[in-house]
Amino acid sequence: MTQPLQLAERITSLKPSATVEMTERVRAARASGRKIIGLSSGDPNIDTDPRIIAAAERAMHDGDTHYGPAAGMPALREAIVAREARLSGAAYDPADIIVTPGGKFALLTALMAVVEPGDEVLVPAPGWVSYGPCVRLCGGTPVLFDMLDRIDSDRLQAAITPRTKAIIINSPVNPTGSVVPEEELRIVAEMAERHNLWIIFDQVYADLLHHGTFPYLQGIDGLRARTFVVDSMSKTFGMTGWRLGYLATPPGTAKAVLKLIQHSIYCVPGFVQAAGLAALGLYDEIVPAYRTTFQRRLVRAAARLNEIDGIVCEVPPATFYLFPSVDADDGAVARAWLEAIDVAVLPGSSFGEAGAGHLRLSVTCSDADLEEALSRIARTGLPKAA
Ligand SMILES: Cc1ncc(COP(=O)(O)O)c(C=O)c1O
């Protein structure tokens, strides 16, 4: 008798993404007629600028519907080099840039490039839900390091073993909206140099900095040689569904890494890249207004949340996320708000145990929906402990 067919352990052992699951739940509830207000999604309510859409249309009509260069369109890679020089000061060559279908695939590509089965990768906690699963997909083991308040040198050192191969740093941080300050990046740099680690720096929220300064790891002397930079058009330009991002690779590694792209996706569609090129060209015209909108909403929502007993909410310096602490079980609060008042938020613990006792709220819905959600939350407050 033949054995029942088995799916591979690398797939069956993965936990579903908490953020994607919540989005699906909200979608299903809406389809059944409930008016759920979503404060759970990392998808900003920005319609892609019509000029960006027109650029994609033009490219399609002009015949850009074939396979293209695996690393991406030369003009887009040059624009990314210019972007990096402006943001981080790092001087990349277009040959170091690989265009990817979103930041998530850039992350997976970087991990596939450096992780051997059995390697450990340091993953921030609380941190984005896909880091651990992507490490596992590459045969590695994610090892969480706590950075709720700050990156602490002793705590980081304690997480390092002879099997540690790489460290993932995300700034501005999803879910807290904080920015990792330069002195903490220097701790990471020193640790990476001492233990010869690769660094994967996820800067997908870099354009959503509201105040203060934003240091880049690849901008620190000597670090480019060990740092893969993950970036994306998704959050900055309201282009989540276009699936467009990039990986800036350490000098001399792109040619090898590119083989993964050649043998998997081959290339990002040319017309999507044409849209990305148009988006980068419109940056100064459109991005500051998006930033202003998110910042205004963050300030307003934090003020209203702080009026509620048991909730303490700081206004973060970046992103469109709030990460208030709640004097209750975070999972129970998220469930209660979804069931009782049709407001979807994420429990902080879905970003790792270090996030327990917090909620993540995204201010990515309309102003009117945000006001309505905040009024419902204010009326209901936190559920009483059973
Ligand atoms: C920290 C972080 N990195 C990367 C991504 C990937 O975004 P995308 O694949 O849409 O570019 C996200 C999306 O939520 C994120 O929050």
Tab-separated table of C-alpha atoms and ligand atoms in Angstrom:
chain	number	residue	atom	x	y	z
A	1	MET	CA	0.000	0.000	0.000
A	2	THR	CA	1.325	3.439	-0.833
A	3	GLN	CA	1.898	5.868	2.013
A	4	PRO	CA	-0.298	9.009	2.086
A	5	LEU	CA	1.470	11.883	0.354
A	6	GLN	CA	3.133	14.284	2.775
A	7	LEU	CA	3.819	17.965	2.349
A	8	ALA	CA	7.323	19.043	3.277
A	9	GLU	CA	8.009	19.866	6.901
A	10	ARG	CA	9.304	23.300	5.914
A	11	ILE	CA	5.755	24.183	4.896
A	12	THR	CA	3.702	22.219	7.425
A	13	SER	CA	5.741	23.553	10.360
A	14	LEU	CA	5.181	27.219	9.415
A	15	LYS	CA	2.678	29.196	11.417
A	16	PRO	CA	0.318	31.300	9.287
A	17	SER	CA	1.120	35.021	9.180
A	18	ALA	CA	-0.870	36.733	11.971
A	19	THR	CA	-1.233	39.897	9.915
A	20	VAL	CA	-2.371	38.156	6.731
A	21	GLU	CA	-4.765	35.956	8.745
A	22	MET	CA	-6.340	38.975	10.402
A	23	THR	CA	-6.719	40.669	7.006
A	24	GLU	CA	-8.443	37.532	5.673
A	25	ARG	CA	-10.725	37.405	8.723
A	26	VAL	CA	-11.679	41.058	8.252
A	27	ARG	CA	-12.333	40.418	4.549
A	28	ALA	CA	-14.582	37.418	5.332
A	29	ALA	CA	-16.485	39.323	8.035
A	30	ARG	CA	-17.041	42.221	5.638
A	31	ALA	CA	-18.256	39.825	2.939
A	32	SER	CA	-20.850	38.536	5.409
A	33	GLY	CA	-22.143	42.076	5.878
A	34	ARG	CA	-20.325	43.227	9.035
A	35	LYS	CA	-18.801	46.694	8.908
A	36	ILE	CA	-15.399	45.955	10.373
A	37	ILE	CA	-12.987	48.855	10.734
A	38	GLY	CA	-9.497	47.563	10.064
A	39	LEU	CA	-6.688	49.012	12.194
A	40	SER	CA	-4.691	45.860	11.633
A	41	SER	CA	-3.291	46.068	8.147
A	42	GLY	CA	0.087	47.326	6.994
A	43	ASP	CA	-1.500	48.354	3.709
A	44	PRO	CA	-1.860	52.156	3.616
A	45	ASN	CA	-5.110	53.602	2.269
A	46	ILE	CA	-3.232	55.414	-0.485
A	47	ASP	CA	-4.454	54.958	-4.035
A	48	THR	CA	-1.465	54.592	-6.318
A	49	ASP	CA	-0.908	57.971	-8.011
A	50	PRO	CA	-2.504	57.961	-11.515
A	51	ARG	CA	0.822	59.024	-13.068
A	52	ILE	CA	2.411	55.853	-11.709
A	53	ILE	CA	-0.408	53.756	-13.142
A	54	ALA	CA	-0.071	55.583	-16.485
A	55	ALA	CA	3.640	54.702	-16.605
A	56	ALA	CA	2.782	50.993	-16.243
A	57	GLU	CA	0.092	51.258	-18.923
A	58	ARG	CA	2.489	52.987	-21.293
A	59	ALA	CA	5.112	50.323	-20.742
A	60	MET	CA	2.592	47.561	-21.476
A	61	HIS	CA	1.383	49.269	-24.641
A	62	ASP	CA	5.001	49.774	-25.688
A	63	GLY	CA	5.534	46.013	-25.513
A	64	ASP	CA	7.204	45.647	-22.113
A	65	THR	CA	5.376	42.377	-21.563
A	66	HIS	CA	8.307	39.995	-22.053
A	67	TYR	CA	10.987	38.571	-19.811
A	68	GLY	CA	13.447	41.274	-18.848
A	69	PRO	CA	16.859	41.402	-17.161
A	70	ALA	CA	16.797	39.209	-14.039
A	71	ALA	CA	18.402	41.909	-11.877
A	72	GLY	CA	15.873	44.502	-13.004
A	73	MET	CA	15.591	47.348	-15.488
A	74	PRO	CA	18.869	49.327	-15.694
A	75	ALA	CA	17.110	52.721	-15.370
A	76	LEU	CA	15.306	51.615	-12.204
A	77	ARG	CA	18.496	50.216	-10.689
A	78	GLU	CA	20.243	53.528	-11.385
A	79	ALA	CA	17.384	55.398	-9.720
A	80	ILE	CA	17.714	53.080	-6.705
A	81	VAL	CA	21.449	53.804	-6.540
A	82	ALA	CA	20.613	57.536	-6.497
A	83	ARG	CA	17.979	56.936	-3.809
A	84	GLU	CA	20.472	55.044	-1.636
A	85	ALA	CA	23.088	57.768	-2.044
A	86	ARG	CA	20.550	60.387	-0.967
A	87	LEU	CA	19.133	58.427	1.982
A	88	SER	CA	22.010	56.456	3.445
A	89	GLY	CA	25.008	58.035	1.748
A	90	ALA	CA	26.116	54.553	0.626
A	91	ALA	CA	27.667	54.527	-2.862
A	92	TYR	CA	26.254	51.495	-4.649
A	93	ASP	CA	26.955	50.412	-8.188
A	94	PRO	CA	23.825	49.515	-10.228
A	95	ALA	CA	25.329	46.008	-10.440
A	96	ASP	CA	24.795	45.673	-6.648
A	97	ILE	CA	21.033	46.234	-6.924
A	98	ILE	CA	18.532	43.422	-7.509
A	99	VAL	CA	14.903	44.374	-8.133
A	100	THR	CA	12.513	42.011	-6.347
A	101	PRO	CA	8.759	41.393	-6.130
A	102	GLY	CA	8.374	43.318	-2.846
A	103	GLY	CA	10.509	43.663	0.248
A	104	LYS	CA	9.417	40.261	1.503
A	105	PHE	CA	11.064	38.477	-1.423
A	106	ALA	CA	14.151	40.671	-1.033
A	107	LEU	CA	14.363	39.409	2.565
A	108	LEU	CA	13.906	35.781	1.517
A	109	THR	CA	16.522	36.225	-1.222
A	110	ALA	CA	19.065	37.621	1.259
A	111	LEU	CA	18.398	34.781	3.707
A	112	MET	CA	18.601	32.145	0.959
A	113	ALA	CA	21.954	33.657	0.034
A	114	VAL	CA	23.565	33.377	3.476
A	115	VAL	CA	21.786	30.752	5.602
A	116	GLU	CA	22.942	27.120	5.576
A	117	PRO	CA	20.799	24.395	7.182
A	118	GLY	CA	21.359	24.515	10.944
A	119	ASP	CA	22.526	28.147	11.013
A	120	GLU	CA	21.014	30.517	13.533
A	121	VAL	CA	19.777	33.964	12.602
A	122	LEU	CA	19.142	36.690	15.182
A	123	VAL	CA	15.647	38.081	14.755
A	124	PRO	CA	14.301	41.202	16.507
A	125	ALA	CA	11.469	40.842	19.040
A	126	PRO	CA	8.984	42.300	18.917
A	127	GLY	CA	9.431	42.137	15.183
A	128	TRP	CA	7.727	41.649	11.867
A	129	VAL	CA	5.900	38.330	11.639
A	130	SER	CA	7.697	37.003	8.545
A	131	TYR	CA	11.308	37.089	9.757
A	132	GLY	CA	11.215	33.785	11.669
A	133	PRO	CA	9.294	31.865	8.975
A	134	CYS	CA	11.629	33.135	6.216
A	135	VAL	CA	14.652	31.968	8.245
A	136	ARG	CA	12.989	28.549	8.645
A	137	LEU	CA	12.253	28.325	4.915
A	138	CYS	CA	16.012	28.543	4.400
A	139	GLY	CA	16.661	25.708	6.857
A	140	GLY	CA	17.843	28.057	9.605
A	141	THR	CA	16.731	28.610	13.188
A	142	PRO	CA	15.482	32.032	14.236
A	143	VAL	CA	16.827	33.158	17.614
A	144	LEU	CA	14.877	36.088	19.021
A	145	PHE	CA	16.618	39.014	20.697
A	146	ASP	CA	14.548	41.435	22.741
A	147	MET	CA	14.616	45.041	21.513
A	148	LEU	CA	11.332	46.421	22.813
A	149	ASP	CA	13.107	49.310	24.566
A	150	ARG	CA	16.538	49.202	23.000
A	151	ILE	CA	19.223	46.933	21.565
A	152	ASP	CA	21.277	45.955	24.560
A	153	SER	CA	24.831	44.778	24.005
A	154	ASP	CA	24.768	42.114	26.758
A	155	ARG	CA	21.414	40.705	25.665
A	156	LEU	CA	22.573	40.549	22.063
A	157	GLN	CA	25.850	38.912	23.043
A	158	ALA	CA	23.936	36.307	25.066
A	159	ALA	CA	21.924	35.305	21.981
A	160	ILE	CA	25.030	34.666	19.859
A	161	THR	CA	26.393	31.121	19.516
A	162	PRO	CA	29.011	29.566	17.208
A	163	ARG	CA	26.123	28.762	14.815
A	164	THR	CA	24.948	32.369	14.479
A	165	LYS	CA	25.297	33.377	10.827
A	166	ALA	CA	23.340	36.610	10.487
A	167	ILE	CA	21.336	39.284	12.250
A	168	ILE	CA	18.189	40.972	10.993
A	169	ILE	CA	17.717	44.615	11.949
A	170	ASN	CA	14.560	46.509	11.056
A	171	SER	CA	14.348	50.269	11.399
A	172	PRO	CA	11.942	52.074	11.519
A	173	VAL	CA	10.482	49.191	13.451
A	174	ASN	CA	7.328	47.278	12.672
A	175	PRO	CA	5.430	47.014	15.073
A	176	THR	CA	6.578	49.839	17.393
A	177	GLY	CA	7.200	52.683	14.931
A	178	SER	CA	10.478	53.471	16.692
A	179	VAL	CA	13.806	54.199	15.018
A	180	VAL	CA	16.978	52.372	16.053
A	181	PRO	CA	19.396	55.119	17.141
A	182	GLU	CA	22.954	55.306	15.874
A	183	GLU	CA	24.555	54.132	19.141
A	184	GLU	CA	22.485	50.921	18.975
A	185	LEU	CA	23.357	50.363	15.316
A	186	ARG	CA	26.992	50.678	16.385
A	187	ILE	CA	26.444	47.877	18.928
A	188	VAL	CA	25.105	45.728	16.073
A	189	ALA	CA	28.045	46.720	13.875
A	190	GLU	CA	30.575	45.876	16.548
A	191	MET	CA	28.896	42.527	17.300
A	192	ALA	CA	28.643	41.631	13.597
A	193	GLU	CA	32.324	42.405	13.107
A	194	ARG	CA	33.422	40.528	16.233
A	195	HIS	CA	31.432	37.387	15.331
A	196	ASN	CA	31.694	37.741	11.559
A	197	LEU	CA	27.944	37.929	10.932
A	198	TRP	CA	25.992	38.963	7.889
A	199	ILE	CA	23.541	41.811	8.496
A	200	ILE	CA	20.139	42.090	6.852
A	201	PHE	CA	18.824	45.632	7.238
A	202	ASP	CA	15.119	46.079	6.542
A	203	GLN	CA	14.370	49.744	5.887
A	204	VAL	CA	10.947	49.460	4.230
A	205	TYR	CA	9.536	52.268	6.435
A	206	ALA	CA	12.508	54.623	5.966
A	207	ASP	CA	10.432	57.118	3.984
A	208	LEU	CA	7.865	57.395	6.759
A	209	LEU	CA	10.089	59.235	9.243
A	210	HIS	CA	8.096	61.978	10.991
A	211	HIS	CA	10.701	63.499	13.275
A	212	GLY	CA	14.280	63.040	14.378
A	213	THR	CA	16.994	61.508	12.271
A	214	PHE	CA	17.284	58.094	10.741
A	215	PRO	CA	20.665	56.346	10.672
A	216	TYR	CA	21.271	53.605	8.090
A	217	LEU	CA	23.446	50.565	8.808
A	218	GLN	CA	24.906	50.578	5.301
A	219	GLY	CA	25.929	54.184	5.925
A	220	ILE	CA	28.293	53.123	8.735
A	221	ASP	CA	31.910	52.790	7.626
A	222	GLY	CA	32.926	49.304	6.588
A	223	LEU	CA	29.462	47.752	7.006
A	224	ARG	CA	28.360	47.653	3.389
A	225	ALA	CA	30.554	44.622	2.825
A	226	ARG	CA	28.438	42.511	5.196
A	227	THR	CA	25.010	44.176	4.847
A	228	PHE	CA	22.081	43.251	2.613
A	229	VAL	CA	19.562	46.107	2.462
A	230	VAL	CA	15.875	45.243	2.030
A	231	ASP	CA	13.618	47.996	0.724
A	232	SER	CA	10.244	48.337	-0.958
A	233	MET	CA	7.914	50.686	-2.817
A	234	SER	CA	4.910	49.228	-0.959
A	235	LYS	CA	4.544	51.491	2.046
A	236	THR	CA	6.057	54.676	0.634
A	237	PHE	CA	3.965	54.985	-2.510
A	238	GLY	CA	0.787	53.018	-1.737
A	239	MET	CA	2.002	50.238	-4.021
A	240	THR	CA	1.593	47.136	-1.844
A	241	GLY	CA	-0.220	45.185	-4.553
A	242	TRP	CA	2.317	45.964	-7.266
A	243	ARG	CA	4.895	43.797	-5.484
A	244	LEU	CA	8.005	45.866	-6.047
A	245	GLY	CA	11.073	46.163	-3.865
A	246	TYR	CA	14.806	45.726	-4.014
A	247	LEU	CA	17.827	44.171	-2.412
A	248	ALA	CA	21.037	46.210	-2.223
A	249	THR	CA	23.775	43.607	-1.943
A	250	PRO	CA	27.302	43.719	-0.536
A	251	PRO	CA	29.853	44.401	-3.306
A	252	GLY	CA	30.824	41.287	-5.233
A	253	THR	CA	27.839	39.145	-4.160
A	254	ALA	CA	25.068	40.139	-6.605
A	255	LYS	CA	26.152	37.855	-9.437
A	256	ALA	CA	25.878	34.771	-7.223
A	257	VAL	CA	22.646	35.903	-5.547
A	258	LEU	CA	21.085	36.611	-8.934
A	259	LYS	CA	21.063	32.901	-9.750
A	260	LEU	CA	18.265	32.517	-7.216
A	261	ILE	CA	16.200	35.116	-9.096
A	262	GLN	CA	16.974	33.510	-12.473
A	263	HIS	CA	15.826	30.098	-11.256
A	264	SER	CA	12.755	31.278	-9.341
A	265	ILE	CA	10.840	34.369	-10.482
A	266	TYR	CA	13.177	35.137	-13.431
A	267	CYS	CA	12.334	38.866	-13.219
A	268	VAL	CA	9.855	41.417	-11.912
A	269	PRO	CA	7.430	42.418	-14.722
A	270	GLY	CA	8.880	45.298	-16.747
A	271	PHE	CA	5.707	47.385	-16.568
A	272	VAL	CA	5.717	47.110	-12.758
A	273	GLN	CA	9.304	48.364	-12.765
A	274	ALA	CA	8.320	51.221	-15.103
A	275	ALA	CA	5.723	52.181	-12.486
A	276	GLY	CA	8.414	52.054	-9.795
A	277	LEU	CA	10.693	54.307	-11.815
A	278	ALA	CA	7.858	56.811	-12.226
A	279	ALA	CA	7.138	56.601	-8.484
A	280	LEU	CA	10.738	57.406	-7.537
A	281	GLY	CA	10.616	60.379	-9.920
A	282	LEU	CA	7.498	61.695	-8.159
A	283	TYR	CA	8.902	61.199	-4.656
A	284	ASP	CA	9.218	64.863	-3.628
A	285	GLU	CA	5.826	65.668	-5.037
A	286	ILE	CA	3.772	62.977	-3.342
A	287	VAL	CA	5.532	61.375	-0.370
A	288	PRO	CA	5.640	64.396	2.016
A	289	ALA	CA	1.829	64.619	1.872
A	290	TYR	CA	1.441	60.919	2.730
A	291	ARG	CA	3.805	61.432	5.661
A	292	THR	CA	1.842	64.417	6.944
A	293	THR	CA	-1.404	62.448	6.824
A	294	PHE	CA	0.026	59.512	8.776
A	295	GLN	CA	1.672	61.738	11.353
A	296	ARG	CA	-1.534	63.693	11.942
A	297	ARG	CA	-3.445	60.445	12.425
A	298	LEU	CA	-0.803	59.005	14.778
A	299	VAL	CA	-0.931	62.101	16.992
A	300	ARG	CA	-4.724	62.192	17.026
A	301	ALA	CA	-5.157	58.455	17.700
A	302	ALA	CA	-2.497	58.386	20.443
A	303	ALA	CA	-4.186	61.316	22.212
A	304	ARG	CA	-7.566	59.566	22.177
A	305	LEU	CA	-6.110	56.232	23.301
A	306	ASN	CA	-4.331	57.932	26.213
A	307	GLU	CA	-7.727	59.083	27.515
A	308	ILE	CA	-8.708	55.435	28.095
A	309	ASP	CA	-8.028	53.795	31.451
A	310	GLY	CA	-5.263	51.207	31.220
A	311	ILE	CA	-3.845	52.333	27.849
A	312	VAL	CA	-0.575	54.218	27.455
A	313	CYS	CA	0.343	55.277	23.942
A	314	GLU	CA	3.412	57.162	22.749
A	315	VAL	CA	3.525	58.869	19.380
A	316	PRO	CA	6.276	57.036	17.477
A	317	PRO	CA	8.813	58.930	15.353
A	318	ALA	CA	8.061	56.909	12.198
A	319	THR	CA	5.682	54.546	10.310
A	320	PHE	CA	1.902	54.390	10.526
A	321	TYR	CA	1.809	52.109	13.566
A	322	LEU	CA	0.954	52.731	17.209
A	323	PHE	CA	2.070	50.217	19.820
A	324	PRO	CA	0.246	51.183	23.032
A	325	SER	CA	0.682	49.181	26.211
A	326	VAL	CA	-2.545	47.793	27.620
A	327	ASP	CA	-3.243	46.808	31.167
A	328	ALA	CA	-4.886	43.546	30.032
A	329	ASP	CA	-4.191	40.420	28.019
A	330	ASP	CA	-3.451	41.771	24.526
A	331	GLY	CA	-4.963	38.753	22.730
A	332	ALA	CA	-8.170	39.055	24.765
A	333	VAL	CA	-8.437	42.795	23.961
A	334	ALA	CA	-8.003	42.204	20.219
A	335	ARG	CA	-10.612	39.412	20.267
A	336	ALA	CA	-13.062	41.462	22.352
A	337	TRP	CA	-12.807	44.546	20.128
A	338	LEU	CA	-13.285	42.494	16.978
A	339	GLU	CA	-16.311	40.630	18.348
A	340	ALA	CA	-17.999	43.424	20.300
A	341	ILE	CA	-17.271	46.612	18.340
A	342	ASP	CA	-16.101	45.399	14.922
A	343	VAL	CA	-12.653	46.981	15.247
A	344	ALA	CA	-9.662	44.895	14.121
A	345	VAL	CA	-6.300	45.439	15.834
A	346	LEU	CA	-3.392	43.033	16.331
A	347	PRO	CA	-2.202	41.702	19.680
A	348	GLY	CA	1.399	42.724	20.354
A	349	SER	CA	2.235	39.113	21.170
A	350	SER	CA	1.705	38.143	17.522
A	351	PHE	CA	5.049	39.942	16.971
A	352	GLY	CA	6.744	37.704	19.549
A	353	GLU	CA	6.290	37.341	23.299
A	354	ALA	CA	8.322	40.541	23.801
A	355	GLY	CA	5.324	42.394	22.375
A	356	ALA	CA	2.821	40.966	24.900
A	357	GLY	CA	0.845	43.568	26.817
A	358	HIS	CA	0.679	45.807	23.736
A	359	LEU	CA	-1.547	46.228	20.710
A	360	ARG	CA	-0.558	47.227	17.213
A	361	LEU	CA	-2.877	49.712	15.589
A	362	SER	CA	-2.310	50.891	12.007
A	363	VAL	CA	-3.658	54.288	11.047
A	364	THR	CA	-4.081	53.100	7.478
A	365	CYS	CA	-7.860	53.534	7.145
A	366	SER	CA	-9.755	56.724	6.267
A	367	ASP	CA	-9.899	59.605	8.777
A	368	ALA	CA	-13.639	59.015	9.229
A	369	ASP	CA	-13.186	55.293	9.938
A	370	LEU	CA	-10.330	56.040	12.318
A	371	GLU	CA	-12.498	58.500	14.291
A	372	GLU	CA	-15.340	55.991	14.395
A	373	ALA	CA	-13.022	53.176	15.558
A	374	LEU	CA	-11.517	55.392	18.266
A	375	SER	CA	-14.998	56.375	19.485
A	376	ARG	CA	-16.042	52.723	19.677
A	377	ILE	CA	-12.821	51.881	21.555
A	378	ALA	CA	-13.349	54.816	23.955
A	379	ARG	CA	-16.923	53.688	24.694
A	380	THR	CA	-15.898	50.061	25.294
A	381	GLY	CA	-12.478	50.433	26.920
A	382	LEU	CA	-10.474	47.381	27.877
A	383	PRO	CA	-12.337	44.164	28.698
A	384	LYS	CA	-12.406	43.380	32.401
A	385	ALA	CA	-10.181	40.442	33.349
A	386	ALA	CA	-12.241	37.245	33.797
B	1	LIG	C1	9.105	45.290	8.441
B	1	LIG	C2	8.604	44.876	7.104
B	1	LIG	N1	9.493	44.458	6.191
B	1	LIG	C3	9.118	44.083	4.958
B	1	LIG	C4	7.782	44.123	4.592
B	1	LIG	C5	7.462	43.663	3.190
B	1	LIG	O1	6.672	44.478	2.470
B	1	LIG	P1	6.492	44.224	0.912
B	1	LIG	O2	6.757	42.793	0.628
B	1	LIG	O3	5.083	44.618	0.610
B	1	LIG	O4	7.471	45.113	0.240
B	1	LIG	C6	6.808	44.527	5.517
B	1	LIG	C7	5.374	44.502	5.182
B	1	LIG	O5	4.498	44.566	6.012
B	1	LIG	C8	7.238	44.926	6.805
B	1	LIG	O6	6.379	45.358	7.725
